Amino acid sequence: MPVAIFWFFCYIIEDEKYGKEVAMHESTKLKMNTFNRNFRRLFLYVSKDYDRRLSGLLNFAKRVTPNREMKEVVENVEKQIKNNPTVKMYVERLFTDYNPQYTSHLLSNVLINVGFFNTAFEKLNAKEDLPTPFTILISPTMRCNLQCEGCYAGNYTRKDDLPPEVFDRIITEGEDMGVYLYTILGGEPFIYEDLFDIINKHPHSAFQIFTNCTFLDDKKIDKMWKSKNVVPVLSIEGNKEDTDRRRGSGVYEKVVSLMDTLKKQGIPFGYSLTLTRNNFDTVTKPEFYTWLAEKGAFFGWTFLYMPVGKDDDPSRMPTPEQRAYYGKTIRSIRGRYPIFPMDFWNDAPYVGGCIAGGRKYLHINSKGEVEPCIFTHFAVDNIKEKSLREVLNSNFFKEIRSRQPFDKNLLLPCMIIDSPWQLREIVEKTGAYPTHSGADDVLTKFTEQLKEYSEGVRRVLNPVWENEFKEKRPYLYTPAEELEKQEEKKEAKVS
């Protein structure tokens, strides 16, 4: 469709079919879906000779970006590809390590729908005083065949699964407000019988599914090939000893076997690990990450062990010194090796601190209870009774967002372990209730331990913040209202 006709069609929709705000959302979706299809075609074209044709893909990306800020991001990526061997290595892996049919579909959803257009939807939603999560975490079931040591989800009831119609409605309502990334957890998500039926209803969204690797078999991988919008994230704790000690004998081999299967099929995947005092030595070695890259992993997530859930115990938490050292390790690996590891705590400065409470994410458990964070097991609402828009603006979530960031040092993002008094005050003020037995241990049983820990991380991480982060301001996320101000300033300079 010629560009002029396309834009004219968008304006006709805006003027005649919908009210102003709804039309803006619908026309933005229409633009997004058109760019999405074009990206897939262009990616497949480039994949046949990516060395010569990559510049065309980047030029297309610059044309479709919805604002100057995102265009500058693309221009920076283009510059990095030319000048930074590591970035070039990341891009090369996308074209050489994975099947282009699968990758083109998945990447179009992630880069176009989740990436470029999230900012556009954020601006539209801000006019209605509505936050736009970058992702919505959903645990459709808490059923699991493993008994992992210190599992954060181990104390939820395993009797209740989220009804399929509720699961589907969450995604539909999320897409309506511009959310196109869904992180699926549990329990073990691949136990949930209706999982792929729901995924197939939402071809424009991307699904990041965390798995223990014991239920993702060939039949389910075939279903992934039909949807091409699923990226599995494989849970591993380090080496064989580390993984089997926490997850059970024989689990490590199943993880490695699944890595080999996914690599053979050309399906992109990530890894997930929990940093504890026990596996610190293993996961701070660069060779662990080069091994993961060689096995086929493209990215990964590291979470600190949190004293919530089954057999909760603060002594498993990494020490403040270990936490700081791990952050430096990850930042070093990201610039030198062909894998993109992410640290949920030490990378907080890049997103402006805590992203919970709907600011950029939230969690809905298998009973439908709406929690601010995967580790903050408190709620005031149930999604079975309210819409997504309503729960995002609950008094509980608003109070959380009004206090973010919880500390000027963005390396201390967490209201559970870094500023535990914040969570206590928020729960008391809003009447939030614990969503399972023992969920309030962080406010009662472990008060003194967490107070001591919060003092320790300030002692260790305040100097890191002052010396490495404060002046550089490496924030990737900027609130919508701030983006508006920046664009106005740029337009004023141009005029």
XYZ file of C-alpha atoms in Angstrom, residues 55-326:
272
model
C 21.824 -1.081 6.141
C 18.447 -1.293 4.396
C 16.858 -2.794 7.490
C 18.239 -0.014 9.670
C 17.023 2.655 7.258
C 13.557 1.121 7.444
C 13.718 1.162 11.251
C 14.594 4.862 11.221
C 11.599 5.604 9.008
C 9.082 3.777 11.225
C 10.167 5.104 14.603
C 7.318 7.091 16.206
C 9.504 9.842 17.732
C 12.920 11.448 17.596
C 14.158 9.665 20.699
C 13.620 6.208 19.185
C 15.157 7.351 15.898
C 18.244 8.376 17.830
C 18.320 4.901 19.399
C 18.292 3.291 15.951
C 20.985 5.670 14.726
C 23.073 4.761 17.757
C 22.597 1.044 17.021
C 23.698 1.686 13.433
C 26.784 3.485 14.712
C 27.542 0.719 17.210
C 27.265 -1.981 14.554
C 29.868 -0.163 12.493
C 32.238 0.640 15.348
C 31.632 -1.917 18.118
C 32.609 -5.540 17.403
C 30.425 -6.843 20.244
C 27.242 -5.219 18.926
C 28.072 -6.483 15.466
C 28.448 -9.934 17.009
C 24.947 -9.717 18.579
C 23.402 -8.759 15.250
C 25.326 -11.437 13.389
C 23.981 -14.080 15.763
C 20.392 -13.033 15.028
C 20.953 -13.720 11.324
C 23.196 -16.780 11.548
C 22.360 -18.710 14.734
C 18.569 -18.818 14.447
C 16.005 -19.736 11.821
C 15.025 -16.521 9.969
C 11.383 -17.594 9.565
C 11.008 -17.864 13.338
C 13.241 -14.915 14.200
C 11.608 -12.503 11.737
C 8.191 -13.028 13.313
C 9.425 -12.910 16.906
C 11.664 -9.881 16.356
C 8.978 -7.919 14.527
C 6.747 -8.302 17.578
C 9.541 -7.434 19.997
C 11.230 -4.576 18.125
C 8.226 -2.973 16.452
C 5.258 -3.712 18.740
C 7.011 -3.878 22.095
C 9.912 -1.562 21.329
C 9.175 1.296 18.968
C 5.448 1.632 19.595
C 5.426 1.248 23.387
C 6.404 4.907 23.706
C 3.603 5.962 21.362
C 0.996 4.080 23.401
C 2.512 5.420 26.609
C 1.891 8.976 25.491
C -1.710 8.195 24.553
C -2.405 6.450 27.865
C -0.779 9.239 29.861
C -3.585 11.541 28.697
C -5.950 9.261 30.643
C -3.609 9.098 33.650
C -2.980 5.445 32.855
C 0.451 3.760 33.078
C 1.619 1.584 30.194
C 3.400 -1.551 31.404
C 6.247 -2.748 29.221
C 5.220 -6.302 30.090
C 2.521 -8.060 32.099
C 3.586 -11.100 34.114
C 0.994 -13.877 34.281
C 1.201 -17.146 36.228
C -1.698 -19.187 34.797
C -0.907 -22.128 37.070
C 1.153 -22.772 40.173
C 1.293 -26.486 39.472
C 4.869 -27.727 39.188
C 6.614 -31.090 39.170
C 9.739 -29.784 40.949
C 10.372 -28.786 44.561
C 13.103 -26.195 44.165
C 14.894 -25.057 47.295
C 13.630 -21.627 48.371
C 11.191 -21.276 45.449
C 9.606 -17.795 45.486
C 6.298 -19.312 44.293
C 6.409 -22.393 46.501
C 3.759 -21.277 49.012
C 0.998 -20.388 46.546
C -1.902 -22.800 46.377
C -1.611 -25.297 43.521
C -5.345 -25.927 43.373
C -6.351 -22.895 41.337
C -5.552 -22.316 37.675
C -6.406 -19.045 35.991
C -9.507 -19.680 33.817
C -8.584 -19.558 30.107
C -11.163 -16.867 29.382
C -9.633 -14.636 32.084
C -6.109 -15.294 30.810
C -7.210 -14.365 27.293
C -9.052 -11.242 28.493
C -5.963 -9.937 30.296
C -3.981 -10.087 27.051
C -6.811 -8.591 24.991
C -7.177 -5.678 27.398
C -3.405 -5.293 27.525
C -3.129 -5.122 23.745
C -5.922 -2.556 23.671
C -3.724 -0.239 25.732
C -0.518 -1.052 23.847
C 1.070 -3.890 25.840
C 2.528 -6.528 23.517
C 4.973 -8.442 25.728
C 3.672 -11.108 28.120
C 5.935 -12.894 30.556
C 4.486 -16.261 31.512
C 5.604 -17.956 34.733
C 4.322 -20.334 37.383
C 4.496 -23.018 38.560
C 5.539 -24.597 35.286
C 3.688 -22.771 32.477
C 3.904 -25.632 29.996
C 1.694 -27.720 32.303
C -1.188 -25.322 31.565
C -3.315 -27.109 28.973
C -4.749 -24.046 27.191
C -1.467 -22.155 26.896
C -0.957 -22.376 23.135
C -4.656 -21.913 22.331
C -4.419 -18.518 24.024
C -1.050 -17.636 22.494
C -2.384 -18.372 19.003
C -5.174 -15.834 19.530
C -2.588 -13.082 19.918
C -0.154 -13.249 16.992
C 0.959 -9.618 17.417
C 2.241 -10.143 20.968
C 5.489 -11.763 22.120
C 5.483 -14.344 24.908
C 8.510 -14.816 27.139
C 7.917 -18.126 28.943
C 10.030 -19.157 31.927
C 10.323 -22.932 32.175
C 12.035 -25.582 34.288
C 12.641 -27.487 30.989
C 10.893 -30.704 31.974
C 7.605 -30.167 30.098
C 8.739 -28.437 26.893
C 8.716 -31.463 24.595
C 8.737 -31.870 20.799
C 4.957 -31.469 20.496
C 5.039 -28.140 22.295
C 8.029 -27.006 20.247
C 5.988 -27.794 17.116
C 3.270 -25.515 18.516
C 5.862 -22.799 19.056
C 6.758 -23.086 15.386
C 3.138 -22.453 14.430
C 2.906 -19.269 16.491
C 6.544 -18.084 16.133
C 5.997 -15.538 18.913
C 7.323 -17.509 21.888
C 10.798 -17.186 23.376
C 11.461 -19.770 26.105
C 13.602 -18.793 29.087
C 15.340 -21.813 30.611
C 15.933 -21.907 34.368
C 19.438 -22.931 35.379
C 21.436 -22.265 38.557
C 24.993 -22.537 37.255
C 26.793 -25.831 36.710
C 25.401 -29.345 37.232
C 26.095 -29.316 40.958
C 24.476 -25.914 41.476
C 21.396 -26.733 39.400
C 20.710 -30.213 40.736
C 21.302 -29.107 44.330
C 18.537 -26.516 44.100
C 16.213 -28.078 41.505
C 16.637 -31.818 41.911
C 18.798 -34.613 40.570
C 18.835 -34.903 36.785
C 17.353 -31.463 36.065
C 20.616 -30.020 34.732
C 20.827 -32.650 31.995
C 17.255 -31.883 30.930
C 18.100 -28.179 30.689
C 21.167 -28.882 28.554
C 19.227 -31.310 26.358
C 16.533 -28.701 25.730
C 19.196 -26.125 24.857
C 20.566 -28.510 22.239
C 17.099 -29.128 20.805
C 16.249 -25.431 20.552
C 19.627 -24.617 19.010
C 19.205 -27.369 16.420
C 15.777 -26.008 15.490
C 17.039 -22.423 15.311
C 14.698 -21.079 17.993
C 15.998 -18.121 20.027
C 15.954 -18.640 23.789
C 17.205 -17.143 27.018
C 18.240 -18.374 30.439
C 17.168 -17.467 33.966
C 19.191 -17.911 37.139
C 18.792 -16.996 40.780
C 21.889 -15.517 42.419
C 22.512 -16.956 45.886
C 25.503 -17.249 48.182
C 25.821 -20.871 47.058
C 26.206 -20.395 43.294
C 28.066 -17.061 43.350
C 31.449 -18.543 42.420
C 30.065 -20.361 39.369
C 27.983 -17.550 37.885
C 30.674 -14.883 38.189
C 32.995 -16.762 35.829
C 32.970 -15.462 32.222
C 33.302 -18.995 30.883
C 29.821 -19.798 32.227
C 28.354 -17.149 29.905
C 30.461 -18.117 26.900
C 29.180 -21.670 27.444
C 25.575 -20.424 27.498
C 26.163 -18.526 24.244
C 27.708 -21.599 22.636
C 24.656 -23.634 23.692
C 22.453 -21.127 21.850
C 21.239 -18.669 24.503
C 20.965 -15.094 23.230
C 20.032 -13.319 26.466
C 19.413 -14.053 30.103
C 17.958 -12.828 33.395
C 19.516 -12.907 36.845
C 17.340 -12.445 39.932
C 18.559 -12.170 43.490
C 17.317 -14.841 45.822
C 14.414 -13.288 47.733
C 13.256 -14.485 51.180
C 9.700 -15.077 50.016
C 7.879 -18.324 49.339
C 8.886 -21.848 50.226
C 11.445 -22.278 53.024
C 12.236 -18.560 52.886
C 15.631 -17.815 54.424
C 17.560 -14.506 54.219
C 20.849 -16.357 54.679
C 20.564 -17.581 51.074
C 20.676 -13.987 49.783
C 23.945 -12.881 48.201
C 25.883 -10.557 50.488
C 25.978 -6.852 49.598
C 29.573 -7.332 48.428
C 28.589 -10.278 46.222
C 25.700 -8.317 44.768
C 27.975 -5.404 43.827
C 30.618 -7.700 42.358
C 28.038 -9.558 40.302
